[in-house]
mmCIF file of N, CA and C in Angstrom:
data_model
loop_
_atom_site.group_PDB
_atom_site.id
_atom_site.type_symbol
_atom_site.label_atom_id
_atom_site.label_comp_id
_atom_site.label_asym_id
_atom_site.label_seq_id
_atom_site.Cartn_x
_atom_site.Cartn_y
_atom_site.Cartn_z
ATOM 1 N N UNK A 2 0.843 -1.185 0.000
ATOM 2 C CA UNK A 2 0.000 0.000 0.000
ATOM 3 C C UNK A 2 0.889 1.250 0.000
ATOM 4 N N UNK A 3 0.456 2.480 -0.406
ATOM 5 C CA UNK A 3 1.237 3.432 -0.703
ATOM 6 C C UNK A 3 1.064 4.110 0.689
ATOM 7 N N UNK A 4 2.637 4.309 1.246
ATOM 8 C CA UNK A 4 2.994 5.085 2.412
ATOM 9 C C UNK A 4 1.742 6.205 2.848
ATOM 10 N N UNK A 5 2.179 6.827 1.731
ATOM 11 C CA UNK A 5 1.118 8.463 1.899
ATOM 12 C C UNK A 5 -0.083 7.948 2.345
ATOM 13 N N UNK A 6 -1.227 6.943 1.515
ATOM 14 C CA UNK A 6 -2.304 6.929 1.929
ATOM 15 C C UNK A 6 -2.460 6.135 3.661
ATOM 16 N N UNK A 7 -1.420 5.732 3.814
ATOM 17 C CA UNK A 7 -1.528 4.547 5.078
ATOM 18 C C UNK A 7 -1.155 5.686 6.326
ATOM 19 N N UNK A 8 -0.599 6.433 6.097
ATOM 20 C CA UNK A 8 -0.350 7.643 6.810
ATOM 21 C C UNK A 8 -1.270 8.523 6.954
ATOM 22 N N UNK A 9 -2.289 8.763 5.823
ATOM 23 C CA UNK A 9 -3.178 9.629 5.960
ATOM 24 C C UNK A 9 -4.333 8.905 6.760
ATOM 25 N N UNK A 10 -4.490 7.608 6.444
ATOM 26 C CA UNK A 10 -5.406 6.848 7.469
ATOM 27 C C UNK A 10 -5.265 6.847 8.756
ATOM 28 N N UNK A 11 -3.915 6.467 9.394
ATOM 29 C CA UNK A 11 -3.575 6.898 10.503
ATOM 30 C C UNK A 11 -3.941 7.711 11.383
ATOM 31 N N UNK A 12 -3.884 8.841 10.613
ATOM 32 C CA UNK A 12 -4.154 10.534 10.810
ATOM 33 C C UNK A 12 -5.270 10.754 11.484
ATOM 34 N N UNK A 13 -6.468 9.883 10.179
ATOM 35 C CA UNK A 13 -7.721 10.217 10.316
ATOM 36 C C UNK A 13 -8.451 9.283 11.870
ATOM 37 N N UNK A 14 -6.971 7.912 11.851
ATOM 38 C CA UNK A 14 -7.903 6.971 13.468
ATOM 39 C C UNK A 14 -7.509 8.169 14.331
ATOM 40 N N UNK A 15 -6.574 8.625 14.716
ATOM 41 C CA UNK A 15 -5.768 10.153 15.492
ATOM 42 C C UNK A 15 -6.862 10.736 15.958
ATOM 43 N N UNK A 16 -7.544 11.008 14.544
ATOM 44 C CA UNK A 16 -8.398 12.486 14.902
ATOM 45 C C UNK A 16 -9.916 11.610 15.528
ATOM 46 N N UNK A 17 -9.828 10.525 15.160
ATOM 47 C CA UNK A 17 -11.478 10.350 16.128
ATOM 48 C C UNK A 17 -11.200 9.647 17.470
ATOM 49 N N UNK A 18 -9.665 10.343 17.851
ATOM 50 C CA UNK A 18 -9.554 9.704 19.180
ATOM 51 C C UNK A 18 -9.611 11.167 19.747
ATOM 52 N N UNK A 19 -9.728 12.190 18.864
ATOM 53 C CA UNK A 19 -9.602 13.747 19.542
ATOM 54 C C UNK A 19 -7.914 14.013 19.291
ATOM 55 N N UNK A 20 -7.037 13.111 18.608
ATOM 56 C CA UNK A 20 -5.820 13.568 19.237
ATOM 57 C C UNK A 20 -5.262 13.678 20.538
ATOM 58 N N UNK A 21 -6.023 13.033 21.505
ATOM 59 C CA UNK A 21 -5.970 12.932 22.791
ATOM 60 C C UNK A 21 -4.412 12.207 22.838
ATOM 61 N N UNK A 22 -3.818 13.391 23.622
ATOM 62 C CA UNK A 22 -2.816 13.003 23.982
ATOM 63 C C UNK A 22 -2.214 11.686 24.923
ATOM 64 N N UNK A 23 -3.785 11.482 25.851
ATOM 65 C CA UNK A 23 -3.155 9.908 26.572
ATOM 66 C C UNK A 23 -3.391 8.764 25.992
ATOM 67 N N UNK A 24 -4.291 8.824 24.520
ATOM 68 C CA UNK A 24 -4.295 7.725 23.798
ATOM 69 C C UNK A 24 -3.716 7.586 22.400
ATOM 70 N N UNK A 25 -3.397 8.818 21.918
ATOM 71 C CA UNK A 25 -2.765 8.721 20.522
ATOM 72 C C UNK A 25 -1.005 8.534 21.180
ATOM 73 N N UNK A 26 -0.979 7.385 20.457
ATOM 74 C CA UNK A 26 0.431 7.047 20.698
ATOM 75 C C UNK A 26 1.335 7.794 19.962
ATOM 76 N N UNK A 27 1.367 8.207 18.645
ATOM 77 C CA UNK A 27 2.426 9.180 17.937
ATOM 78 C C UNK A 27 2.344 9.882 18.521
ATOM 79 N N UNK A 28 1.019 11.085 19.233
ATOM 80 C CA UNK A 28 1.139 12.426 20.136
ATOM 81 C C UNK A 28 2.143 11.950 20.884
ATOM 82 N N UNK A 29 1.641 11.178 21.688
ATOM 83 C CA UNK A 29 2.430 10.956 23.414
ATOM 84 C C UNK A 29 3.749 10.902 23.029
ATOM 85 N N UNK A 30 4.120 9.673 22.602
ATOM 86 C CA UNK A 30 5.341 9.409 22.245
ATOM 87 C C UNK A 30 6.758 10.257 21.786
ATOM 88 N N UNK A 31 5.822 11.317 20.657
ATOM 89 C CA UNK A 31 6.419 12.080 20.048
ATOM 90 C C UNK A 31 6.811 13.282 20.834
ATOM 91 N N UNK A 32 6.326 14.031 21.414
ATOM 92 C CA UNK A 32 6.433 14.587 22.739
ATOM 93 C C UNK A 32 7.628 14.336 23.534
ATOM 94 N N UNK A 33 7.807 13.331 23.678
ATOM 95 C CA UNK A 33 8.686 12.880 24.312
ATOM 96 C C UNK A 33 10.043 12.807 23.360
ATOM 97 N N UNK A 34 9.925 11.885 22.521
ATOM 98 C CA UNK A 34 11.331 11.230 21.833
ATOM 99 C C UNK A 34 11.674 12.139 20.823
ATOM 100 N N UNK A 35 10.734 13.187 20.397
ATOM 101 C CA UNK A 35 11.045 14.443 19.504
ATOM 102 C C UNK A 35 11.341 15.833 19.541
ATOM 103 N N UNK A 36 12.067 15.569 21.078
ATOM 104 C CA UNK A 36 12.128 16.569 21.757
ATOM 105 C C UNK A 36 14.037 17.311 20.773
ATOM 106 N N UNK A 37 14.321 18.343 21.676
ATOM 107 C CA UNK A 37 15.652 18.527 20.849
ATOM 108 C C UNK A 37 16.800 17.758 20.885
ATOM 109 N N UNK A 38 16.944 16.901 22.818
ATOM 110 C CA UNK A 38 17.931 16.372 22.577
ATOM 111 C C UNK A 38 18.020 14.436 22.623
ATOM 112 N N UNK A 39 16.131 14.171 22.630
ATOM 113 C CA UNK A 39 16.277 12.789 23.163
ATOM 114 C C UNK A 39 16.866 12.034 21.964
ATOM 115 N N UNK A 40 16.449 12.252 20.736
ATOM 116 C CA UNK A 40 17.040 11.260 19.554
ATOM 117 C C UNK A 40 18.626 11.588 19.155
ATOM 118 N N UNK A 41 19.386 12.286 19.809
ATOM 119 C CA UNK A 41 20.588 12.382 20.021
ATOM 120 C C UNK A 41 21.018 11.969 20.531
ATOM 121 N N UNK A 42 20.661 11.715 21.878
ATOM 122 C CA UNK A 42 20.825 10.507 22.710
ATOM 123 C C UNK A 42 20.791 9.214 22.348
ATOM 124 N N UNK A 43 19.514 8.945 22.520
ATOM 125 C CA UNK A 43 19.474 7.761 21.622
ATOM 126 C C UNK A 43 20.371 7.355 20.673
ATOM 127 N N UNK A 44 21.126 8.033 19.455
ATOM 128 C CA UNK A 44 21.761 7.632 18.754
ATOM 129 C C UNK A 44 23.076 7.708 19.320
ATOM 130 N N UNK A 45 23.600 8.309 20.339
ATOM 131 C CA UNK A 45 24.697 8.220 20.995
ATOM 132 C C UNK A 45 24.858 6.640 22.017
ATOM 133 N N UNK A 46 23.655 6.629 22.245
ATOM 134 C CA UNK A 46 23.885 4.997 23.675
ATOM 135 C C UNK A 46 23.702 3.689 22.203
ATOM 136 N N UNK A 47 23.292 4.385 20.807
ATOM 137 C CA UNK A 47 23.048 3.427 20.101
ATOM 138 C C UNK A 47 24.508 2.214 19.787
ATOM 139 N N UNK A 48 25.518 2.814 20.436
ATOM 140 C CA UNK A 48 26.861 2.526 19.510
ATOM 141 C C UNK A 48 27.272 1.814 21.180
ATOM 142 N N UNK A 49 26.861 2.015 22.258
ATOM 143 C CA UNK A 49 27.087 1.263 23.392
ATOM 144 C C UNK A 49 27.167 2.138 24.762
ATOM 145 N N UNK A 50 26.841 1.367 25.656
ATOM 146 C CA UNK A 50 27.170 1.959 27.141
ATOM 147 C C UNK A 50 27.605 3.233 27.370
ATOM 148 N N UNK A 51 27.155 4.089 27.895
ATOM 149 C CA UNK A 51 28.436 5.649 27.842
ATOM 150 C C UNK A 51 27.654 6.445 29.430
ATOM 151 N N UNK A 52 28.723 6.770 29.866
ATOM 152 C CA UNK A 52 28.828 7.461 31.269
ATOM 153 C C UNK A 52 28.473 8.954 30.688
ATOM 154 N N UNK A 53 28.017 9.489 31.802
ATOM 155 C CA UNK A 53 27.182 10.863 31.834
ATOM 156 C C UNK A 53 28.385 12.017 30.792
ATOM 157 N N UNK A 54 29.327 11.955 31.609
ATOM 158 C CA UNK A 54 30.593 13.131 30.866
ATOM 159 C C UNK A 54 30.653 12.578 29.572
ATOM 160 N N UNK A 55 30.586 10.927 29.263
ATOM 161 C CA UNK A 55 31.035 10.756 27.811
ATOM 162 C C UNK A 55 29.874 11.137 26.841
ATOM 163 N N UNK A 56 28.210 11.427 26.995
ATOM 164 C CA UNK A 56 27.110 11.754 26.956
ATOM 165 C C UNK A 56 27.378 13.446 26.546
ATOM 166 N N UNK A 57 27.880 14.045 27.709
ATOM 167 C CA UNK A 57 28.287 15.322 27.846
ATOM 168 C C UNK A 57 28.952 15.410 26.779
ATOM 169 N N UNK A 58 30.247 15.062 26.746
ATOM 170 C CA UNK A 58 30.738 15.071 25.398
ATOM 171 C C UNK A 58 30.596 15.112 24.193
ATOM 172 N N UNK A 59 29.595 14.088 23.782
ATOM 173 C CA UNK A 59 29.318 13.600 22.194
ATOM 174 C C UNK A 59 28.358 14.954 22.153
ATOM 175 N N UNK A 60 27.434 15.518 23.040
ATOM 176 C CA UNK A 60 26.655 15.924 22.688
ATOM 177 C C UNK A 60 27.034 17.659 23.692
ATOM 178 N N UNK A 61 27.905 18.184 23.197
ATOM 179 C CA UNK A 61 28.460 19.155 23.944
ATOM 180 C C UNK A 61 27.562 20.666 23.620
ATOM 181 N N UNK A 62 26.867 20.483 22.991
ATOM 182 C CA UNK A 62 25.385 22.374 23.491
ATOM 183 C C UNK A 62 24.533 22.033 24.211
ATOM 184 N N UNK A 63 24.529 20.955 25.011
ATOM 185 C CA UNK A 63 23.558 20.360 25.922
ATOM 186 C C UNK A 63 23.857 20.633 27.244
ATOM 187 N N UNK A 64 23.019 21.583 27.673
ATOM 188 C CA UNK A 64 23.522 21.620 29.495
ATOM 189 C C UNK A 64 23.200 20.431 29.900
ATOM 190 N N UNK A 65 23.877 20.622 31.170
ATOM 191 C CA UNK A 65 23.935 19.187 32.438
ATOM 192 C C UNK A 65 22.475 19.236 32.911
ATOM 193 N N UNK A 66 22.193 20.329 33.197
ATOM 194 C CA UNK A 66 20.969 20.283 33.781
ATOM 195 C C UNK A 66 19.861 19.580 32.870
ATOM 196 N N UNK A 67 20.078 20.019 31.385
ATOM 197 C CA UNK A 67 19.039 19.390 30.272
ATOM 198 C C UNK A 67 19.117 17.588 30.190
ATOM 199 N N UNK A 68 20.549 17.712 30.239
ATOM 200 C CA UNK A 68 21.015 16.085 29.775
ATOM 201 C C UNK A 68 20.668 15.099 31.125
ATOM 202 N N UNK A 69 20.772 15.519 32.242
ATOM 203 C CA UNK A 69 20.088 14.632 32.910
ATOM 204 C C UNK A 69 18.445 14.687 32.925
ATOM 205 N N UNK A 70 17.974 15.963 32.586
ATOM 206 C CA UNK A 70 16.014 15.873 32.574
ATOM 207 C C UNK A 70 16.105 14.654 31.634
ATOM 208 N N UNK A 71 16.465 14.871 30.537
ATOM 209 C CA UNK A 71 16.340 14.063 29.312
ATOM 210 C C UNK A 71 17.031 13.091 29.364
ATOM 211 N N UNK A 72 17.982 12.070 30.312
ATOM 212 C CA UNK A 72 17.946 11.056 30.534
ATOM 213 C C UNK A 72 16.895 10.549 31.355
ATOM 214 N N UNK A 73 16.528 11.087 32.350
ATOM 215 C CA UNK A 73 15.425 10.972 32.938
ATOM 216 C C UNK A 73 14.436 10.331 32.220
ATOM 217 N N UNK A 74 13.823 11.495 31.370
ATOM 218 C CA UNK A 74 12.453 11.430 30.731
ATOM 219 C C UNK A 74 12.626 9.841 29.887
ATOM 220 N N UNK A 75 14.039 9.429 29.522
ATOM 221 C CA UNK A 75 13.937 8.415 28.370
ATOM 222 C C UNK A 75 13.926 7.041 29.186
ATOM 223 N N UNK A 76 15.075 7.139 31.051
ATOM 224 C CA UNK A 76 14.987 6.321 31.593
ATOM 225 C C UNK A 76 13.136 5.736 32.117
ATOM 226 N N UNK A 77 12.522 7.244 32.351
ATOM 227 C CA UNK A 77 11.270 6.735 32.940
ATOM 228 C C UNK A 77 9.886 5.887 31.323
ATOM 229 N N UNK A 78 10.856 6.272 30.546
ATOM 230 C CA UNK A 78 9.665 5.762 29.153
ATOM 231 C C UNK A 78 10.241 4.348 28.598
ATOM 232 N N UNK A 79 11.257 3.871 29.304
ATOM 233 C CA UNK A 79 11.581 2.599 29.638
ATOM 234 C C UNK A 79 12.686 2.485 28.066
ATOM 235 N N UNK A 80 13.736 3.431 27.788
ATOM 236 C CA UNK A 80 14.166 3.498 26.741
ATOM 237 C C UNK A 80 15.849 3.115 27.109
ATOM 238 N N UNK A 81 16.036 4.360 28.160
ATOM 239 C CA UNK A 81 17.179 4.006 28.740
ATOM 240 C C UNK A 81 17.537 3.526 30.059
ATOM 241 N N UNK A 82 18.611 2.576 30.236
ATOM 242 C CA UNK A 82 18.762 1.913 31.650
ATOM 243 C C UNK A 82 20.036 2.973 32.644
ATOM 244 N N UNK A 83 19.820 3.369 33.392
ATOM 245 C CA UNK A 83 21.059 3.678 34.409
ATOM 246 C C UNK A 83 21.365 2.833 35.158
ATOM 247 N N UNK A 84 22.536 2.740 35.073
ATOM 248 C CA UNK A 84 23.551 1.524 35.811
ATOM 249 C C UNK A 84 24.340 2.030 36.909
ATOM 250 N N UNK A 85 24.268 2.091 38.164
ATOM 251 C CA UNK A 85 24.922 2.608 39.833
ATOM 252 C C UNK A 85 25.658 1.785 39.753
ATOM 253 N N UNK A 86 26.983 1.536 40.004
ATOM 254 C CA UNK A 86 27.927 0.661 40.399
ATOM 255 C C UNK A 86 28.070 1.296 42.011
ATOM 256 N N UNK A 87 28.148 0.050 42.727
ATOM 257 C CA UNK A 87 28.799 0.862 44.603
ATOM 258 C C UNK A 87 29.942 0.979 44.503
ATOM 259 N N UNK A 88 30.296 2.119 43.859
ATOM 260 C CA UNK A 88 31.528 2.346 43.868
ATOM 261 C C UNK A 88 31.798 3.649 44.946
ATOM 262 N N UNK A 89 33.210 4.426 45.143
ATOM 263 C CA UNK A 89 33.165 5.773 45.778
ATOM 264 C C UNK A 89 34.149 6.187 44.479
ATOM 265 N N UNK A 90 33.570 7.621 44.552
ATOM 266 C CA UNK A 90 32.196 7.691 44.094
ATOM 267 C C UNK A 90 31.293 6.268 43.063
ATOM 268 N N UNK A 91 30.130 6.453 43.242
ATOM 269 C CA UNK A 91 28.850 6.193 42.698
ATOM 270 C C UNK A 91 29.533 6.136 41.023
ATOM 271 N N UNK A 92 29.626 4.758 40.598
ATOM 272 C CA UNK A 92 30.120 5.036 38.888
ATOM 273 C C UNK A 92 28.523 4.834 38.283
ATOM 274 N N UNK A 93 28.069 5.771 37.414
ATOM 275 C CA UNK A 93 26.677 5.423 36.577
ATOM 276 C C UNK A 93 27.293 5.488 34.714
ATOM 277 N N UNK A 94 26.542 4.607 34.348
ATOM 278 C CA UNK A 94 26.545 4.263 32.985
ATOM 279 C C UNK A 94 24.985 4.152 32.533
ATOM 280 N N UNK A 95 25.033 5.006 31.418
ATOM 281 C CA UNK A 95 23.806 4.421 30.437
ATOM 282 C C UNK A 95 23.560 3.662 29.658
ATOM 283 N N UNK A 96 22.767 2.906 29.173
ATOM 284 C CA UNK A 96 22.675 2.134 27.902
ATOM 285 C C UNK A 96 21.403 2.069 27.410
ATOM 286 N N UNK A 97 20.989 1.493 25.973
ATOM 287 C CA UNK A 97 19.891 1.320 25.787
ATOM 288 C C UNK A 97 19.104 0.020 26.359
ATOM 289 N N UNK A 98 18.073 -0.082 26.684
ATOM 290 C CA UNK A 98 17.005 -1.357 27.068
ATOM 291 C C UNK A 98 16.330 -2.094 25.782
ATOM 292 N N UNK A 99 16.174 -3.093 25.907
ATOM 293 C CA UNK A 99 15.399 -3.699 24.394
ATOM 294 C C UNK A 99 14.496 -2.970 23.679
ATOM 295 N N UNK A 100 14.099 -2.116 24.668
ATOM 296 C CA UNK A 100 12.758 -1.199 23.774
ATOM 297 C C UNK A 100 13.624 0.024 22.927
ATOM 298 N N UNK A 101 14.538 0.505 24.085
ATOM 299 C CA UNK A 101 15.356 1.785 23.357
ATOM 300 C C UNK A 101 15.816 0.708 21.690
ATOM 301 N N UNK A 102 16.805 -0.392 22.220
ATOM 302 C CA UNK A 102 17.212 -0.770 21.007
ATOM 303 C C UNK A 102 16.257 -0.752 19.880
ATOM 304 N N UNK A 103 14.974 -1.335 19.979
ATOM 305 C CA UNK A 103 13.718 -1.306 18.857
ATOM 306 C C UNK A 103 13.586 -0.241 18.591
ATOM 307 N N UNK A 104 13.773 1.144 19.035
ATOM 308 C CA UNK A 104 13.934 1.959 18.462
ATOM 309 C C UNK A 104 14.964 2.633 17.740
ATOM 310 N N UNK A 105 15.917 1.449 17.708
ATOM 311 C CA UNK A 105 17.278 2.224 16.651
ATOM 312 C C UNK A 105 16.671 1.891 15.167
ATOM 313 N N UNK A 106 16.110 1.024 14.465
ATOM 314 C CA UNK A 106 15.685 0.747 13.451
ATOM 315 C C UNK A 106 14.756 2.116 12.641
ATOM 316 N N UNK A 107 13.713 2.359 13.612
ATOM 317 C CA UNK A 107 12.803 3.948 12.768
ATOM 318 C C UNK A 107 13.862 4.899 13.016
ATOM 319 N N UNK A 108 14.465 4.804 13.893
ATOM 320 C CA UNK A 108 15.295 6.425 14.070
ATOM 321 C C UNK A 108 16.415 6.285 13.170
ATOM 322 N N UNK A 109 17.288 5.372 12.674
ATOM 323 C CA UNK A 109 18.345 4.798 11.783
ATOM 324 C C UNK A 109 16.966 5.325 10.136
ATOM 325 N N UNK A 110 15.987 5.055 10.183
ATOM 326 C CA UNK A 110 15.603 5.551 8.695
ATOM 327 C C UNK A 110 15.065 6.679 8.864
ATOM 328 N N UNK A 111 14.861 7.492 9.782
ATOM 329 C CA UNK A 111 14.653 8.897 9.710
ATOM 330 C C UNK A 111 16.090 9.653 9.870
ATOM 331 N N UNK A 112 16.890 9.350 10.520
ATOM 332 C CA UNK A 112 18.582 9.884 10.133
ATOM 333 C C UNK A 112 18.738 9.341 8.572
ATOM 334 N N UNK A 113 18.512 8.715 8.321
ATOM 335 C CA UNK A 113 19.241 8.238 6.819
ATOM 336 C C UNK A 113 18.373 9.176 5.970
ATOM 337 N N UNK A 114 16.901 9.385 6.068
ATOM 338 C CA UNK A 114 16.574 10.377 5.394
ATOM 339 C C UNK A 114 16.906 11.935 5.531
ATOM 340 N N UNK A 115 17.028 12.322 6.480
ATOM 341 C CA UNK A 115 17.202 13.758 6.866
ATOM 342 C C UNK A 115 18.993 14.046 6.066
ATOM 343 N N UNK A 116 19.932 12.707 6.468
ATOM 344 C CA UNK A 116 20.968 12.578 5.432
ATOM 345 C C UNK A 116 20.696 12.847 3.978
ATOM 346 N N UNK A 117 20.027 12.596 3.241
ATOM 347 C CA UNK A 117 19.692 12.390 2.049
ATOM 348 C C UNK A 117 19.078 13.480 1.706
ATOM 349 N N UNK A 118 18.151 14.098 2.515
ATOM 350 C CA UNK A 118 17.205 15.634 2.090
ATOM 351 C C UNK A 118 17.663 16.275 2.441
ATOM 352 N N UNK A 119 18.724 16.675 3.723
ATOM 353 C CA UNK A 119 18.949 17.741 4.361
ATOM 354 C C UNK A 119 19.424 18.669 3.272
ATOM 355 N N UNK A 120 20.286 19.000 2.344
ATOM 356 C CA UNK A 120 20.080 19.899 1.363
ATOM 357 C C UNK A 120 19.313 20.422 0.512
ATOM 358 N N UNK A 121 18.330 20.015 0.065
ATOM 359 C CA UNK A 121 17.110 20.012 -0.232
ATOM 360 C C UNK A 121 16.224 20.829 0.377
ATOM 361 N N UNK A 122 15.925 20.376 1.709
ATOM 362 C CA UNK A 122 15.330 21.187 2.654
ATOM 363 C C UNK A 122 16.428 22.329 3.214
ATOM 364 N N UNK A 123 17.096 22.412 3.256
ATOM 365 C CA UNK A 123 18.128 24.247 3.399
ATOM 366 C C UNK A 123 17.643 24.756 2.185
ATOM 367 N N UNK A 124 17.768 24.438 0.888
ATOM 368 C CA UNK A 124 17.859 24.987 -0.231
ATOM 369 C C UNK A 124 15.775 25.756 -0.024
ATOM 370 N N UNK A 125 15.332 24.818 0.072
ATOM 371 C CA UNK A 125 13.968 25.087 0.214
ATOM 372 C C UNK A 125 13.925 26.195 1.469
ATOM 373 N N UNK A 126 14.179 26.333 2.395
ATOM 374 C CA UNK A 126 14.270 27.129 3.272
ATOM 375 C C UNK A 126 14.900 28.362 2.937
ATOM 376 N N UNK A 127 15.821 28.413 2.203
ATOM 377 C CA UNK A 127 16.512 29.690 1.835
ATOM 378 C C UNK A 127 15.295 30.390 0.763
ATOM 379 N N UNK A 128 14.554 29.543 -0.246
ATOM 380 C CA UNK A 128 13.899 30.041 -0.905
ATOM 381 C C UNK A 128 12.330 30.732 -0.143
ATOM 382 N N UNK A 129 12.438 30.032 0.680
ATOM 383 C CA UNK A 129 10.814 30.675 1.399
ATOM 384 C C UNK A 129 11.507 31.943 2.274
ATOM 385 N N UNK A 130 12.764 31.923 2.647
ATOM 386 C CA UNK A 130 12.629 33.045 3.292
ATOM 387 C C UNK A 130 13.084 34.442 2.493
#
């Protein structure tokens, strides 16, 4: 079946749920994982395990204060795991959980597209403005 129309169907179950945010799963979801820095994340724990500073690092315009909300938000949506070692100090590591991993597959073809259009869409953007 052709993408477009299966998408537009979608749309239309969406709208006779009201778009209600506690039952439309793209709302909810999206909200969450489409935020500025969660799918950055995500694609950062995608490659393996990484401690808060190495997090900090890959993803360095991200305050501390943001990068832990937003580990947070992904640990509590059951995406990412934090790992406490009893250590002194406290060693923590992140990683992804089976669900985060199921989500490397859609987010791996929406990076591969945004790869592929991102000029396209600048070029288009320069022209509307």
């Amino acid at each position: 079946m052709d993408p477009c129309k299966t998408l537009g169907a979608k749309f239309e179950a969406w709208l006779e749920m009201g778009l209600d945010e506690a039952r439309c799963p793209v709302r909810n979801l999206l909200d969450q994982i489409g935020d500025r820095w969660s799918m950055l994340l995500l694609a950062a724990l995608a490659g393996g395990p990484k401690r808060f500073s190495a997090l900090a690092r890959a993803v360095p315009d991200i305050s501390k204060r943001m990068l832990t909300h937003t580990l947070r938000t992904l640990e509590a949506d059951g995406l990412v795991h934090r790992d406490v070692q009893p250590t002194v100090p406290p060693r923590v590591t992140y990683s992804l959980t089976p669900l985060g991993e199921s989500f490397a597959g859609p987010l791996l073809g929406l990076v591969e597209w945004a790869e592929t259009h991102f000029a396209a869409v600048v070029e288009a953007r320069q022209r509307a403005a």
